[in-house]
MMTF fields as JSON, N, C-alpha, C and O atoms, coordinates in Angstrom:
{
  "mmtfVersion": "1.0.0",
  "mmtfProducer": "UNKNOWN",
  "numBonds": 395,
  "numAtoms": 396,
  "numGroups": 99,
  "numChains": 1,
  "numModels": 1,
  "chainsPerModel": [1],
  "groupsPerChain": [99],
  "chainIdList": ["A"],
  "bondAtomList": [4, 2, 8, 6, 12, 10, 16, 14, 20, 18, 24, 22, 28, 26, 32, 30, 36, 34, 40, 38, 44, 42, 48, 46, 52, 50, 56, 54, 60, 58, 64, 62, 68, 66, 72, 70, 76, 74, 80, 78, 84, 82, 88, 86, 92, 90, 96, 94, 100, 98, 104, 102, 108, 106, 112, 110, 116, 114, 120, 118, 124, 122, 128, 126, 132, 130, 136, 134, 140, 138, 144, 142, 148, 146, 152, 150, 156, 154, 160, 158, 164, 162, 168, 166, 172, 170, 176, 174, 180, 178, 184, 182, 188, 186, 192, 190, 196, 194, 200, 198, 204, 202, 208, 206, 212, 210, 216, 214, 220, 218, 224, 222, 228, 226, 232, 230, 236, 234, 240, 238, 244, 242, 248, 246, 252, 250, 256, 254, 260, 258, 264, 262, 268, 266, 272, 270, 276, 274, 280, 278, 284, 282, 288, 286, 292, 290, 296, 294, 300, 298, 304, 302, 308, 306, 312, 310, 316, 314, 320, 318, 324, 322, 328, 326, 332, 330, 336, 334, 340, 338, 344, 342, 348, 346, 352, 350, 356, 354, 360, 358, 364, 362, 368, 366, 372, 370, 376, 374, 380, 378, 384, 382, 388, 386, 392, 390],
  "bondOrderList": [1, 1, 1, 1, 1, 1, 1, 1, 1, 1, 1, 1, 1, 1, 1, 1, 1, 1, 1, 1, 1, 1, 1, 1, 1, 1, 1, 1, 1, 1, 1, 1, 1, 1, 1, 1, 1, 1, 1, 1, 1, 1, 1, 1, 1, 1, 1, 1, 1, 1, 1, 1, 1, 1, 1, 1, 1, 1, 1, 1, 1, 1, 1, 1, 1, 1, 1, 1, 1, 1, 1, 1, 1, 1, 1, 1, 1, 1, 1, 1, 1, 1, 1, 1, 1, 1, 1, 1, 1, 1, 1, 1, 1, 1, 1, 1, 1, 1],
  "groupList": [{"groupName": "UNK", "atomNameList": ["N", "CA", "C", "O"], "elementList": ["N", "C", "C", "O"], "formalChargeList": [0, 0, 0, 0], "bondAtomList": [1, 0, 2, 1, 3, 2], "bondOrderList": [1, 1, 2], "singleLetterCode": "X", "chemCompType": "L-PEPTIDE LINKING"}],
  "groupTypeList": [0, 0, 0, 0, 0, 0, 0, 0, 0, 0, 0, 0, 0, 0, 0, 0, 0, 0, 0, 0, 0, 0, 0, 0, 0, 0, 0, 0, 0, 0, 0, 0, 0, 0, 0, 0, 0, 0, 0, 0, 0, 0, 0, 0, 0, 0, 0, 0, 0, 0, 0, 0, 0, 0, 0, 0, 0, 0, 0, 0, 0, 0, 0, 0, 0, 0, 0, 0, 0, 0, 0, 0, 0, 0, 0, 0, 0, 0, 0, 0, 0, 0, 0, 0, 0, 0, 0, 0, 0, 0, 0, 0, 0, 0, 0, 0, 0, 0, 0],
  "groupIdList": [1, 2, 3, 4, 5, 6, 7, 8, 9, 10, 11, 12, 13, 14, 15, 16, 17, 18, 19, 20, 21, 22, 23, 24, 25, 26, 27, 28, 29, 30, 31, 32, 33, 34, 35, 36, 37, 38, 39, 40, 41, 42, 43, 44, 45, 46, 47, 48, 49, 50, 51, 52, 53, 54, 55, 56, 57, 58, 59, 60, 61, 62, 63, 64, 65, 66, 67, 68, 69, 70, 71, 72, 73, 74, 75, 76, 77, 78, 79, 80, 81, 82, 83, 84, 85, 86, 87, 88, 89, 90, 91, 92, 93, 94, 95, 96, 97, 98, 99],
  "secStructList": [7, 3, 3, 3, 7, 2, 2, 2, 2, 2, 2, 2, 2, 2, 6, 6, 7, 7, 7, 3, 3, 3, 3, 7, 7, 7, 2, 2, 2, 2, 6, 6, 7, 7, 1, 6, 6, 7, 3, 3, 7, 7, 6, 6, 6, 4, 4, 4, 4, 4, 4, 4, 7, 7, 1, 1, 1, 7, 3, 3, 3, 3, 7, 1, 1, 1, 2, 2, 2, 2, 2, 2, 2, 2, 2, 6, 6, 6, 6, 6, 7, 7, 3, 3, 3, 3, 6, 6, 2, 2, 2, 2, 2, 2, 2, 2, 6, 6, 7],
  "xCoordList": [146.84, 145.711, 144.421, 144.343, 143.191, 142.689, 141.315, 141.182, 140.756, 139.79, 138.34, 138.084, 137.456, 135.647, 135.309, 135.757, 134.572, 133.675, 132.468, 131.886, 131.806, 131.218, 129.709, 129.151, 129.269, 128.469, 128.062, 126.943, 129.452, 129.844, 128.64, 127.533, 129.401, 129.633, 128.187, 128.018, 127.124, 125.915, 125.201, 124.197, 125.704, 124.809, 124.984, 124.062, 126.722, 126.539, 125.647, 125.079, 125.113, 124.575, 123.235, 122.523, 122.574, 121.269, 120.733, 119.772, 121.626, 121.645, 121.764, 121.619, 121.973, 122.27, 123.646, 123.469, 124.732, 125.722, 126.219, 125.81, 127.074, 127.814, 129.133, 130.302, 128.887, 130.173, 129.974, 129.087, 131.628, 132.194, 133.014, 134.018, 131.837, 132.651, 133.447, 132.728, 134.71, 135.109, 134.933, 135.067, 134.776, 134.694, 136.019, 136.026, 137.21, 138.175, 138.269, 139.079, 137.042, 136.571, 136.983, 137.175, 137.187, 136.776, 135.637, 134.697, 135.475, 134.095, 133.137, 132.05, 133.803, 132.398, 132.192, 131.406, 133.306, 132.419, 131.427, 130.521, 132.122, 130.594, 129.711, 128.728, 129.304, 128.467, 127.366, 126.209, 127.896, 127.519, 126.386, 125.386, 126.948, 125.997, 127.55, 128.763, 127.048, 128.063, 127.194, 126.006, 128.142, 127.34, 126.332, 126.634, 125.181, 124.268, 125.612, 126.377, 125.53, 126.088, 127.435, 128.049, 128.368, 129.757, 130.063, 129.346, 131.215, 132.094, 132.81, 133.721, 132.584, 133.609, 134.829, 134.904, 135.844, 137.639, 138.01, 138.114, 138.266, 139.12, 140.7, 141.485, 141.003, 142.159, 143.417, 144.339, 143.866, 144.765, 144.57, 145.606, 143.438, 142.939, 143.511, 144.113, 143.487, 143.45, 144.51, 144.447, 145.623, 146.882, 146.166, 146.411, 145.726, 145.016, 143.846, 143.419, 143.288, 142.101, 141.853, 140.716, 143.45, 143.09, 142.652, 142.803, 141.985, 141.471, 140.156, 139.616, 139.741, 138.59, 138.171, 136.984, 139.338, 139.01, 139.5, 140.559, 138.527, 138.85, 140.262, 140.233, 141.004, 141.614, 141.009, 141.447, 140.164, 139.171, 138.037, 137.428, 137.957, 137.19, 137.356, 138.265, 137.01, 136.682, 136.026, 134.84, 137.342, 136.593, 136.578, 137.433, 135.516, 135.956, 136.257, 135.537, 137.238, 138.164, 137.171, 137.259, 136.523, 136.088, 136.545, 136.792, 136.75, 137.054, 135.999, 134.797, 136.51, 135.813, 136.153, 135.309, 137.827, 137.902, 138.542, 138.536, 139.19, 139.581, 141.195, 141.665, 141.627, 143.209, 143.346, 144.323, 142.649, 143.177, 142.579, 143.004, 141.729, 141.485, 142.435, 142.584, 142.793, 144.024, 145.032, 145.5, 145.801, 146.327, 146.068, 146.992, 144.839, 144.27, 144.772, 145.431, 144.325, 144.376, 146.123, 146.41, 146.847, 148.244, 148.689, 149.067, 148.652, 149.012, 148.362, 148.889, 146.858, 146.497, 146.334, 145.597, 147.048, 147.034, 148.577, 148.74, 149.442, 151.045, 150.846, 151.669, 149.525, 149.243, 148.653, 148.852, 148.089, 147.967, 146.021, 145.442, 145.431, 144.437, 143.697, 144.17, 142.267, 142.074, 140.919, 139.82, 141.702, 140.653, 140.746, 141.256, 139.934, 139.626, 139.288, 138.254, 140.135, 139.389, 138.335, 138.197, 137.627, 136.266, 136.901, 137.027, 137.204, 137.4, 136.804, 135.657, 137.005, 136.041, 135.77, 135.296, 135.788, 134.992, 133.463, 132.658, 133.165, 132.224, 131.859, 130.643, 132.416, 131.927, 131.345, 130.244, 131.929, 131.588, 129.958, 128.984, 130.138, 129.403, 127.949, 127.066, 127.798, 126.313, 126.319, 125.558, 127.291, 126.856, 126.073, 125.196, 126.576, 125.727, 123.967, 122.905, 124.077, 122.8, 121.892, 120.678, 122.137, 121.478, 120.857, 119.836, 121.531, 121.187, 119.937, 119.393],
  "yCoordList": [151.315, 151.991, 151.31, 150.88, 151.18, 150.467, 151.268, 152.309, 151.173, 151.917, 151.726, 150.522, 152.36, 152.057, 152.299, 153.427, 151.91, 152.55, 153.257, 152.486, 154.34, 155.469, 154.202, 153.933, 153.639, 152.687, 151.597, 151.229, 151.12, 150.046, 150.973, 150.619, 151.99, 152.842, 153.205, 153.497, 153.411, 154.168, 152.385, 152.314, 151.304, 150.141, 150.456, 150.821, 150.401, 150.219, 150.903, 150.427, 152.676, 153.048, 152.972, 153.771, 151.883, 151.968, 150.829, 150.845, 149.973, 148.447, 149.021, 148.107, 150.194, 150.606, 149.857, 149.192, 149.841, 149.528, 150.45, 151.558, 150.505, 150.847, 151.867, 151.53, 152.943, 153.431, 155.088, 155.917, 154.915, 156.627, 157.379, 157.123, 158.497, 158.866, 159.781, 160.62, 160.388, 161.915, 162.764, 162.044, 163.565, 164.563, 165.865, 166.8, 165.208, 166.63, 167.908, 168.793, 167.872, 169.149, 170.479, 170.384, 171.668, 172.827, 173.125, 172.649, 174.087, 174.264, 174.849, 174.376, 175.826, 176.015, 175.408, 175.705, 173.984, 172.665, 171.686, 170.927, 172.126, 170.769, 171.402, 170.71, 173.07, 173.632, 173.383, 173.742, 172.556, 172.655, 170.966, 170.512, 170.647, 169.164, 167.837, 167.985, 167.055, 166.051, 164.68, 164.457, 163.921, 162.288, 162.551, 163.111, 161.857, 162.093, 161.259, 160.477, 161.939, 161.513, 161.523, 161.148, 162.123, 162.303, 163.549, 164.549, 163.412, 164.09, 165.153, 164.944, 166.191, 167.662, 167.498, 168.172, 166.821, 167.592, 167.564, 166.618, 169.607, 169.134, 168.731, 168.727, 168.475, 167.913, 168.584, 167.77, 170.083, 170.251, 170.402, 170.384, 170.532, 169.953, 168.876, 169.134, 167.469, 166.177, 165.946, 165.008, 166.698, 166.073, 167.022, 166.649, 167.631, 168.088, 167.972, 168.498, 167.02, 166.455, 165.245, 164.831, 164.248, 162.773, 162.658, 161.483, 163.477, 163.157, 162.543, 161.592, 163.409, 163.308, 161.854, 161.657, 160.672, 159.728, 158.617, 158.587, 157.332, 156.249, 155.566, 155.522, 155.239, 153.671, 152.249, 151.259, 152.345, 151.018, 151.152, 150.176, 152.192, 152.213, 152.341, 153.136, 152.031, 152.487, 153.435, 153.749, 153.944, 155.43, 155.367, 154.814, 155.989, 156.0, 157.456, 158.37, 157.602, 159.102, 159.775, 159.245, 160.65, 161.092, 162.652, 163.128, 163.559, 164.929, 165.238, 164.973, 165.689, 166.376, 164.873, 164.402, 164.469, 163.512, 162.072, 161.008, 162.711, 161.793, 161.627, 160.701, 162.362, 162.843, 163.461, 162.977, 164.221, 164.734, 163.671, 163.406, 163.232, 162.4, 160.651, 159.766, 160.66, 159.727, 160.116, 159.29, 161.807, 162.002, 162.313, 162.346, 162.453, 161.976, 160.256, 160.002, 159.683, 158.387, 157.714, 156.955, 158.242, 157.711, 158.256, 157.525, 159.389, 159.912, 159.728, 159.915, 159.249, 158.071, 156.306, 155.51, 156.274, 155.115, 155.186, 154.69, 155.86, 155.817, 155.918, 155.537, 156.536, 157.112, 155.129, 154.734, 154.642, 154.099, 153.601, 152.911, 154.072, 153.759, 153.019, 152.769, 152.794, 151.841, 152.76, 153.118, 152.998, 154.062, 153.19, 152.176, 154.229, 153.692, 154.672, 155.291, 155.036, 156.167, 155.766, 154.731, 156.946, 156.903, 157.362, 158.529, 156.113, 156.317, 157.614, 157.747, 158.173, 159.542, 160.2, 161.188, 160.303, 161.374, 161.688, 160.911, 163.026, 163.177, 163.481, 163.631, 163.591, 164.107, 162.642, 162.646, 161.309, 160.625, 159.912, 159.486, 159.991, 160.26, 160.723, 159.891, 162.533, 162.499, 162.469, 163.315, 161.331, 160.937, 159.618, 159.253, 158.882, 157.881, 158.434, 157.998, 159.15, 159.367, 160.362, 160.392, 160.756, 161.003, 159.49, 159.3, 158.843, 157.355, 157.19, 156.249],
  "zCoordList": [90.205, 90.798, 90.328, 89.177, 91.384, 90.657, 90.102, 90.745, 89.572, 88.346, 88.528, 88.572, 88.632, 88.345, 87.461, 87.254, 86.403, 85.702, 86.126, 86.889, 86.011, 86.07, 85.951, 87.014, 84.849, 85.1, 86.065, 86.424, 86.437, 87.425, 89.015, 89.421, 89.414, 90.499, 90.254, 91.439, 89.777, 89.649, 89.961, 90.671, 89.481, 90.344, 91.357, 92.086, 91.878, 93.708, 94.226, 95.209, 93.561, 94.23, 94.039, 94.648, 93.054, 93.128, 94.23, 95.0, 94.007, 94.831, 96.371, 97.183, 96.921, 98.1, 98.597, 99.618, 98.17, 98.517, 99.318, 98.968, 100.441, 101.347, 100.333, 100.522, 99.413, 99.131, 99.616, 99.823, 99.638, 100.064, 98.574, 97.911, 98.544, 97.264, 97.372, 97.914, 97.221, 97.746, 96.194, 95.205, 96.061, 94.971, 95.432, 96.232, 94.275, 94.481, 94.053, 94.328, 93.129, 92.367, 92.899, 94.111, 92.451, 93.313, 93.558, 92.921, 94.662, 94.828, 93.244, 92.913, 92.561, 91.63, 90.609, 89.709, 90.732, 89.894, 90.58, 90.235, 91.861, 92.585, 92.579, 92.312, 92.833, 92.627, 91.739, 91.956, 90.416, 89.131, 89.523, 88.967, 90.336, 90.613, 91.39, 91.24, 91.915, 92.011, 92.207, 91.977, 92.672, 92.496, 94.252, 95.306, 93.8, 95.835, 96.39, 95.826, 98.147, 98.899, 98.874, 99.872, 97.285, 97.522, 98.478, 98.466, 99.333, 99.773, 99.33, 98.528, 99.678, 98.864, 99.491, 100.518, 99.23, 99.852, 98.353, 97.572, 98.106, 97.061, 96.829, 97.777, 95.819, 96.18, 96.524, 96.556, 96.86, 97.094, 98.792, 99.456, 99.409, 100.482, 101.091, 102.133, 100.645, 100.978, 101.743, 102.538, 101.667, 102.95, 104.214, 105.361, 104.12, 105.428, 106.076, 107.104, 105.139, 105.471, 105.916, 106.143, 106.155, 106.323, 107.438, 107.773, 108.548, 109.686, 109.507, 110.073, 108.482, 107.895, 107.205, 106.945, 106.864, 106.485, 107.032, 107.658, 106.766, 107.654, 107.032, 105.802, 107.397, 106.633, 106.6, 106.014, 107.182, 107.486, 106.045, 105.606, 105.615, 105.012, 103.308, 103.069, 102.599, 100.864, 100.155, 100.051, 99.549, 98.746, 97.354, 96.663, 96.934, 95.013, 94.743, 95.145, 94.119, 94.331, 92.865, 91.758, 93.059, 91.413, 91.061, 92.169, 90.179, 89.735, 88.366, 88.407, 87.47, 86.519, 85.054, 84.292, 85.164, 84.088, 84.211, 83.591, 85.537, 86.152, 86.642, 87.303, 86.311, 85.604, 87.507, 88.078, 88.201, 89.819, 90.81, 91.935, 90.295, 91.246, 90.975, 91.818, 89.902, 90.222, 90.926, 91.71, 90.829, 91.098, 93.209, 94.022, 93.468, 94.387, 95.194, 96.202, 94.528, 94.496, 94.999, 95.925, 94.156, 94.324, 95.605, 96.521, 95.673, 97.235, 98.421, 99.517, 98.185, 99.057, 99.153, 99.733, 98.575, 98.588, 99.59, 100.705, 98.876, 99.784, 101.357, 102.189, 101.641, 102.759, 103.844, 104.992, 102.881, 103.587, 103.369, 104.207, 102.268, 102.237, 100.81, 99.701, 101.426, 100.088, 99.516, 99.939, 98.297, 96.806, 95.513, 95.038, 95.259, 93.79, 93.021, 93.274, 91.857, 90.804, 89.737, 89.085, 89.778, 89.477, 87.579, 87.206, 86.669, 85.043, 84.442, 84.866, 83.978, 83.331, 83.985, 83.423, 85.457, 86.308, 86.111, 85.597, 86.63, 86.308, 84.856, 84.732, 83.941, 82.107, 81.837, 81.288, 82.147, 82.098, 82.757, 82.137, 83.779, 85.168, 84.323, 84.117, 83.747, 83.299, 82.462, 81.994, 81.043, 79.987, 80.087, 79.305, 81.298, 81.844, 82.46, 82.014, 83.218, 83.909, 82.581, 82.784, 81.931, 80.343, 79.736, 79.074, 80.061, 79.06, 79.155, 78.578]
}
């Protein structure tokens, strides 16, 4: 599976890079804040949501540590698409944007 760092992923998005983030959180953790511009499907959602996503396209899979959104990740990838988990999730995520 292949991996981002939480640092890495906050260039793409300052550089205005072209990324799709999905956030598998439940709702009253995204509540709490998520990355701009990520996507809410949480993850027990996601087999019913692949309408909702391209295969043409690239996602960085993120959760709270990182641990569902790999588990995210593997069952799409079988599916047929190209992800990437987001290392640390978000705990990671606003120990960076603190810096």
């Amino acid at each position: 599976m292949k991996e981002i760092m939480t640092n890495e992923l906050m260039e793409k998005i300052k550089n205005n890079e072209n990324v799709n983030v999905i956030d598998v959180r439940e709702d009253d953790e995204v509540a709490q804040g998520k990355i701009p511009g990520a996507k809410h499907i949480p993850l027990g959602e996601i087999p019913n949501q692949l309408d909702k996503l391209d295969k043409n396209k690239h996602y960085y899979m993120v959760c709270r540590s990182g641990g569902r959104s790999g588990k995210a990740c593997e069952f799409l990838e079988q599916q047929g698409y190209n992800v990437t988990n987001v290392d640390g999730g978000m705990l990671a995520w606003t120990k960076d944007v603190e810096k």
